[in-house]
Short mmCIF file of C-alpha atoms in Angstrom, two decimals:
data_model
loop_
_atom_site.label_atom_id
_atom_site.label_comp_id
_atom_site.label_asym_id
_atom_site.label_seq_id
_atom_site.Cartn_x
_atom_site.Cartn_y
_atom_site.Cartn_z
CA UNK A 220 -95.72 28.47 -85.20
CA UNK A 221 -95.77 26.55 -82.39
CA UNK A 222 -93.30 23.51 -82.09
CA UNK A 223 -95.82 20.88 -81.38
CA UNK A 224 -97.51 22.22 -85.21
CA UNK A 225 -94.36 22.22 -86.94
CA UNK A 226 -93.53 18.63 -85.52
CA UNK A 227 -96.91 17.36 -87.33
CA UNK A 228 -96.69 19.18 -90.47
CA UNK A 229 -92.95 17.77 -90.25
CA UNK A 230 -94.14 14.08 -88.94
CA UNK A 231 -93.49 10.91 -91.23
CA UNK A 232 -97.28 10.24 -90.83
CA UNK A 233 -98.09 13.73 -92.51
CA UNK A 234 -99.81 11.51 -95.54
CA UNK A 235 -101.67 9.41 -93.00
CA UNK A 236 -105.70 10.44 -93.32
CA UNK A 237 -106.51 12.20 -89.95
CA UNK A 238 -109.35 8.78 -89.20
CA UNK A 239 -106.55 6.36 -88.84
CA UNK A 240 -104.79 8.60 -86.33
CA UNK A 241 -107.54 9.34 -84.31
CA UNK A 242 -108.39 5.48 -84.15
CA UNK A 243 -104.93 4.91 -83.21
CA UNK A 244 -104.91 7.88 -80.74
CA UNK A 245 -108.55 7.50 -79.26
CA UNK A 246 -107.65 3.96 -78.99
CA UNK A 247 -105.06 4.56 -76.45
CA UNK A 248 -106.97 7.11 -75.11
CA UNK A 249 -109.50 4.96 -73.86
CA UNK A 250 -107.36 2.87 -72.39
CA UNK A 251 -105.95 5.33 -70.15
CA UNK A 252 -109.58 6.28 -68.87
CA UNK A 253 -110.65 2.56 -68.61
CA UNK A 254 -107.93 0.60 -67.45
CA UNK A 255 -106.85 0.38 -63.62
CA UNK A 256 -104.38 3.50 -63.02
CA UNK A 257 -101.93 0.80 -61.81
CA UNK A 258 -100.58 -1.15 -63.99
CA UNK A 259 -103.13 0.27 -66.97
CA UNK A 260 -102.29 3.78 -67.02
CA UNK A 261 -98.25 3.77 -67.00
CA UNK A 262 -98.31 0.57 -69.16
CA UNK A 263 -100.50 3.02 -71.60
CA UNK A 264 -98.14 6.07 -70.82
CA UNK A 265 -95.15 3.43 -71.77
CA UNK A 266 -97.04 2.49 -75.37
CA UNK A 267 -98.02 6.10 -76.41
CA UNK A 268 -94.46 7.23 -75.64
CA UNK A 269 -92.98 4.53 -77.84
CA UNK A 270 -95.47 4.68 -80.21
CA UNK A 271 -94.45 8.46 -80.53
CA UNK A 272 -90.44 8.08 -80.09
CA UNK A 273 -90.21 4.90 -82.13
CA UNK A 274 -93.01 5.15 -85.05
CA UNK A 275 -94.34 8.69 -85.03
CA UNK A 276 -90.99 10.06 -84.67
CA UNK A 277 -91.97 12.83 -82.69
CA UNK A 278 -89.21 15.11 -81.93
CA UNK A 279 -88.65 13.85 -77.83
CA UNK A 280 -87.88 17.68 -77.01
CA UNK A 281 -90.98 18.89 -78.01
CA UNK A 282 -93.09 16.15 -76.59
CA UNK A 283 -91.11 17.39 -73.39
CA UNK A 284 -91.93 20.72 -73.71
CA UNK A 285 -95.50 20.55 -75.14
CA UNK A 286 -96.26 17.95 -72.37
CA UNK A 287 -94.69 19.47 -69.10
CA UNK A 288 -97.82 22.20 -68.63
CA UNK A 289 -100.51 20.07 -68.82
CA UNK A 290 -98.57 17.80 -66.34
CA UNK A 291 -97.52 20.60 -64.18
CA UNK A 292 -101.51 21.19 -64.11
CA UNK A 293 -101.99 17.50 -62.97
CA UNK A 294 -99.37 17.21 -60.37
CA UNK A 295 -100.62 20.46 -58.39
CA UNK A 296 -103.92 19.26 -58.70
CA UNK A 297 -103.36 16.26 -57.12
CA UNK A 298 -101.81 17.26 -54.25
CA UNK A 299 -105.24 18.53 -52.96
CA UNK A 300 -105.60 14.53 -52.60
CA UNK A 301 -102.81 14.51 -50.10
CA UNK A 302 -104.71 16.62 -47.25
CA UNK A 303 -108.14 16.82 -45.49
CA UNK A 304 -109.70 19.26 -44.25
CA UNK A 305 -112.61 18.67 -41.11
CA UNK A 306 -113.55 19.42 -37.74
CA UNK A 307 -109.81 19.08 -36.09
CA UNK A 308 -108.32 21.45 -38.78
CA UNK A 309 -105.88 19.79 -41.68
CA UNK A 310 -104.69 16.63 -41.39
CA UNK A 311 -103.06 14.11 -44.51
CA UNK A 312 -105.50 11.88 -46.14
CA UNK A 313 -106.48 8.14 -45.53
CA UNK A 314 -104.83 7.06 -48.86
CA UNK A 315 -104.15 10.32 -50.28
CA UNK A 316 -100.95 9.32 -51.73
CA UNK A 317 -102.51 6.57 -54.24
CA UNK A 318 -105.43 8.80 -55.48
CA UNK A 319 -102.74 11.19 -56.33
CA UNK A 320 -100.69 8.93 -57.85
CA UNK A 321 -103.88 8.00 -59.63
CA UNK A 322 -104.57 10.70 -61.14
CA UNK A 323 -101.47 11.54 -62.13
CA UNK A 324 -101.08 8.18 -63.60
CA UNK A 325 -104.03 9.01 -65.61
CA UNK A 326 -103.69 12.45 -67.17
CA UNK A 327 -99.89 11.57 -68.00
CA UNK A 328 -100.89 8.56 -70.04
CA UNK A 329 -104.57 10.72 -71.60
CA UNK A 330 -101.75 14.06 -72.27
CA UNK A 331 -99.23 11.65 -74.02
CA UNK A 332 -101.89 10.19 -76.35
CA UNK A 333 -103.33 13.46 -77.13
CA UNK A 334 -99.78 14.83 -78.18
CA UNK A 335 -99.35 11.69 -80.23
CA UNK A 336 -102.33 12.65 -82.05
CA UNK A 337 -101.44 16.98 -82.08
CA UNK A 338 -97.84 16.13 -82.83
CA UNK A 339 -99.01 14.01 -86.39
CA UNK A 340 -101.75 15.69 -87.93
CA UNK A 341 -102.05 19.38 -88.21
CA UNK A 342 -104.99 21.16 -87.23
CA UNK A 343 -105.70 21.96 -90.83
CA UNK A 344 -105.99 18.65 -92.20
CA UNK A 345 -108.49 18.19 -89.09
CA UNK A 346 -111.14 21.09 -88.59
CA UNK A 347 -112.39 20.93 -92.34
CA UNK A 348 -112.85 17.23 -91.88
CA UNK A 349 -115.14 17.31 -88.58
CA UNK A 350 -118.25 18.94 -90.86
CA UNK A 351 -118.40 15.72 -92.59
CA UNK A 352 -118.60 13.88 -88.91
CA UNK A 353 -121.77 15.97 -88.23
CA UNK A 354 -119.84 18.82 -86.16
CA UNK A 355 -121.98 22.30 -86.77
CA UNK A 356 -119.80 24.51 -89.14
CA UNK A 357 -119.88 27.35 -87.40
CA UNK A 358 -118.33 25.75 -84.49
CA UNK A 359 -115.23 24.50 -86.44
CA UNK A 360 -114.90 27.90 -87.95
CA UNK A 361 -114.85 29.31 -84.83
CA UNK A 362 -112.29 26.70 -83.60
CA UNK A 363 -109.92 27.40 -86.97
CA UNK A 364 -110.09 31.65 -86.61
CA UNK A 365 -109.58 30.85 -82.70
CA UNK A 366 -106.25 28.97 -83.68
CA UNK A 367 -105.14 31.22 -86.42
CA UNK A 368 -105.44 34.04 -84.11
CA UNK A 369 -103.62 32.54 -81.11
CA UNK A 370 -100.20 32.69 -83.21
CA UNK A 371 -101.34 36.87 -83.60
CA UNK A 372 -101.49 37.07 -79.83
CA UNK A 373 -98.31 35.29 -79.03
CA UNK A 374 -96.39 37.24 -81.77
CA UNK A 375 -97.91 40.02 -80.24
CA UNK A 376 -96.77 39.04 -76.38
CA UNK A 377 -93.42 38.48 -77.92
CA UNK A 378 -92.57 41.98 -79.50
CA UNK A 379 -94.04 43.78 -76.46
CA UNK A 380 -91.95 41.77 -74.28
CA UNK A 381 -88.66 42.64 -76.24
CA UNK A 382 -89.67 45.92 -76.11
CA UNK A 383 -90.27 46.22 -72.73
CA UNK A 384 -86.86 44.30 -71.84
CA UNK A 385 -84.93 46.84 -73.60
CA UNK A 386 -86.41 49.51 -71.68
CA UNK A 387 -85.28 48.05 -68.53
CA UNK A 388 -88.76 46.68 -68.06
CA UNK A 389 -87.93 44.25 -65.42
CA UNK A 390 -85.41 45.71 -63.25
CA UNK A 391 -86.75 45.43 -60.66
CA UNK A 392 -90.00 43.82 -58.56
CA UNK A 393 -92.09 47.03 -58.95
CA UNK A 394 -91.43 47.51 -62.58
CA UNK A 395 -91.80 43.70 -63.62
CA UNK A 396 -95.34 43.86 -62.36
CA UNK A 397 -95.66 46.73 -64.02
CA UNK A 398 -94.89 45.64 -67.35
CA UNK A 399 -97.12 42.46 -66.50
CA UNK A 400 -100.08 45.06 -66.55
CA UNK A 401 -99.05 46.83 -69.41
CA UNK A 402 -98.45 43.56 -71.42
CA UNK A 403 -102.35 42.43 -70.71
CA UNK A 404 -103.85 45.42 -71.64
CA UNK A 405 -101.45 46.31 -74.73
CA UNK A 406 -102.68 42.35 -75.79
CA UNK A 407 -106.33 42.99 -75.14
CA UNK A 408 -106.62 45.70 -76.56
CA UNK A 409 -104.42 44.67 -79.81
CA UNK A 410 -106.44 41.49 -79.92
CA UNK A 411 -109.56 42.95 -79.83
CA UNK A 412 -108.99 45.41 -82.69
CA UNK A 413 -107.62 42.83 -84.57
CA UNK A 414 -110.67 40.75 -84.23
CA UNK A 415 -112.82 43.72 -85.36
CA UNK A 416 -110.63 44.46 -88.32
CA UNK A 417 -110.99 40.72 -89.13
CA UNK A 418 -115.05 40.99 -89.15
CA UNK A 419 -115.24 44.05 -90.88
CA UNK A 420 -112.93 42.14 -93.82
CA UNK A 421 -115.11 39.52 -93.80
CA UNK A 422 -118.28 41.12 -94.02
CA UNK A 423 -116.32 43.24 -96.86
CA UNK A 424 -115.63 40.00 -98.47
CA UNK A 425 -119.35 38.74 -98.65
CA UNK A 426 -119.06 36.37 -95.91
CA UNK A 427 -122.16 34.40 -95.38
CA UNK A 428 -121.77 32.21 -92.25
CA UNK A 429 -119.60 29.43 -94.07
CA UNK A 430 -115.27 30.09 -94.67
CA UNK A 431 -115.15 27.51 -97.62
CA UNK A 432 -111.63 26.49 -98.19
CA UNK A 433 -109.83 24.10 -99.83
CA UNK A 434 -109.51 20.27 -98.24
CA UNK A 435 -106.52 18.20 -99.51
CA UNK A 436 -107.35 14.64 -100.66
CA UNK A 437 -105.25 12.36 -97.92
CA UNK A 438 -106.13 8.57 -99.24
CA UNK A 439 -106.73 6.38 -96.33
CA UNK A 440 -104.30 3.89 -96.49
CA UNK A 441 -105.11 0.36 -95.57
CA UNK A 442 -101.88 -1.12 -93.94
CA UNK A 443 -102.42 1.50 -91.72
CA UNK A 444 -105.59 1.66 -90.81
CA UNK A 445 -105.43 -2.05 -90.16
CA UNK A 446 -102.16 -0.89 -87.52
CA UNK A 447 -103.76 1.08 -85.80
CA UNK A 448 -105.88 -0.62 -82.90
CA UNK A 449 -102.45 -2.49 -82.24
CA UNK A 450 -101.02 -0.45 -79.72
CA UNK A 451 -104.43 -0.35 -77.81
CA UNK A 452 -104.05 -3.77 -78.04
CA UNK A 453 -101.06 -4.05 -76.67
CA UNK A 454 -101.63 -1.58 -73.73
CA UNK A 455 -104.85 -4.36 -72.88
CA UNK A 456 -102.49 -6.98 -73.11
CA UNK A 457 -99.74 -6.13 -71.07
CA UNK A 458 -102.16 -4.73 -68.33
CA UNK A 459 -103.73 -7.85 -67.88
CA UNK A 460 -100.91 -9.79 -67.97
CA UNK A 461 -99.22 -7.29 -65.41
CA UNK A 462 -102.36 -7.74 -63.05
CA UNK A 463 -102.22 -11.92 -63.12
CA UNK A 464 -98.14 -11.56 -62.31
CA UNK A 465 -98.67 -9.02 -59.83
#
């Protein structure tokens, strides 16, 4: 299990219905895509960490962890912002360094509320729920056989990767790349029969085009619910009163 799942089945707002998240969640959400990158987005970034830290009690190394990919993502992709390219060959950008900054601004603050909502609610209590919304079922059952078998594959990658380490699969350049290929293929090819042995069981099992499983009653609790536009609120607030000081 991954430790951004086992933080939400762990999280203090486990018995929270999965609506009052996502309000909370979305909430901040849009205010990182609607409010100026400067002071709205890090003012959001600030409330959606704190929110997290303070309330959520998210485990602060594996926000860290779960967060530093998508951010890695963001940061090389902005530095495309940093150069042009025209007639006289490459040259830096007429206000390259603030459109990065932008945009970093931006997917820091949208990645932190999206954790806040992944590291609460468990993608169980989630998928069954989003049929009710109007979401095709196939599509979430797709989705939930997707993210069962994701924990297959990285099992997988993981005891192929011990093995080859302790036959000296990396020791040197040549052999490293080496195992790389062998890794790929030996995880294609696993996943793929997997996935066939999966159908096959299914179609064994009478499926009909609908997984019907169980949905645990979460009661949406009112206190809550009635929480959580604050910290949206909050994020507004601040950033306009940032933008009259500043």
């Amino acid at each position: 299990m991954l430790a951004i799942d086992a933080a939400a089945y762990r999280s203090p707002w486990r018995r929270h219905h999965p609506a009052a998240k996502a309000l909370l969640a979305g909430g901040l959400l849009g205010c990182a895509l609607v409010l100026p990158p400067w002071p709205g987005a890090v003012v959001t970034a600030l409330v959606a960490l704190a929110v997290a830290l303070c309330w959520a009690r998210v485990p602060a190394r594996t926000l860290l962890r779960a967060a530093r990919t998508p951010l890695g993502f963001a940061l090389t992709g902005s530095l495309t912002f940093l150069v042009t390219v025209g007639a006289d060959g490459i040259g830096w950008a007429d206000g390259g360094p603030r459109r990065a900054g932008e945009v970093v601004a931006r997917c820091g603050a949208a990645v932190l509320c999206q954790l806040l909502f992944a590291g609460t609610t468990p993608l169980a209590d989630t998928l069954p729920r989003l049929v009710r919304l109007g979401v095709p079922a196939t599509l979430v059952e797709v989705a939930a056989l997707i993210y069962r078998m994701l924990f297959v594959v990285l099992d997988t990658t993981r005891r192929i990767r011990d093995a080859q380490a302790g036959r000296l699969g990396a020791r040197s350049l040549q052999a490293t790349w080496r195992s790389l290929g062998g890794l790929g293929s030996a995880v294609f090819v696993r996943s793929f029969d997997r996935a066939r042995r999966l159908e096959i069981g299914l179609a064994g099992r009478g499926y009909t085009g609908a997984l019907t499983v169980a949905v645990e009653p979460i009661p949406l609790r009112t206190p809550f619910l009635l929480a959580a536009p604050l910290p949206a609120a909050l994020a507004v607030t601040a950033t306009l009163a940032l933008e009259r000081l500043l």
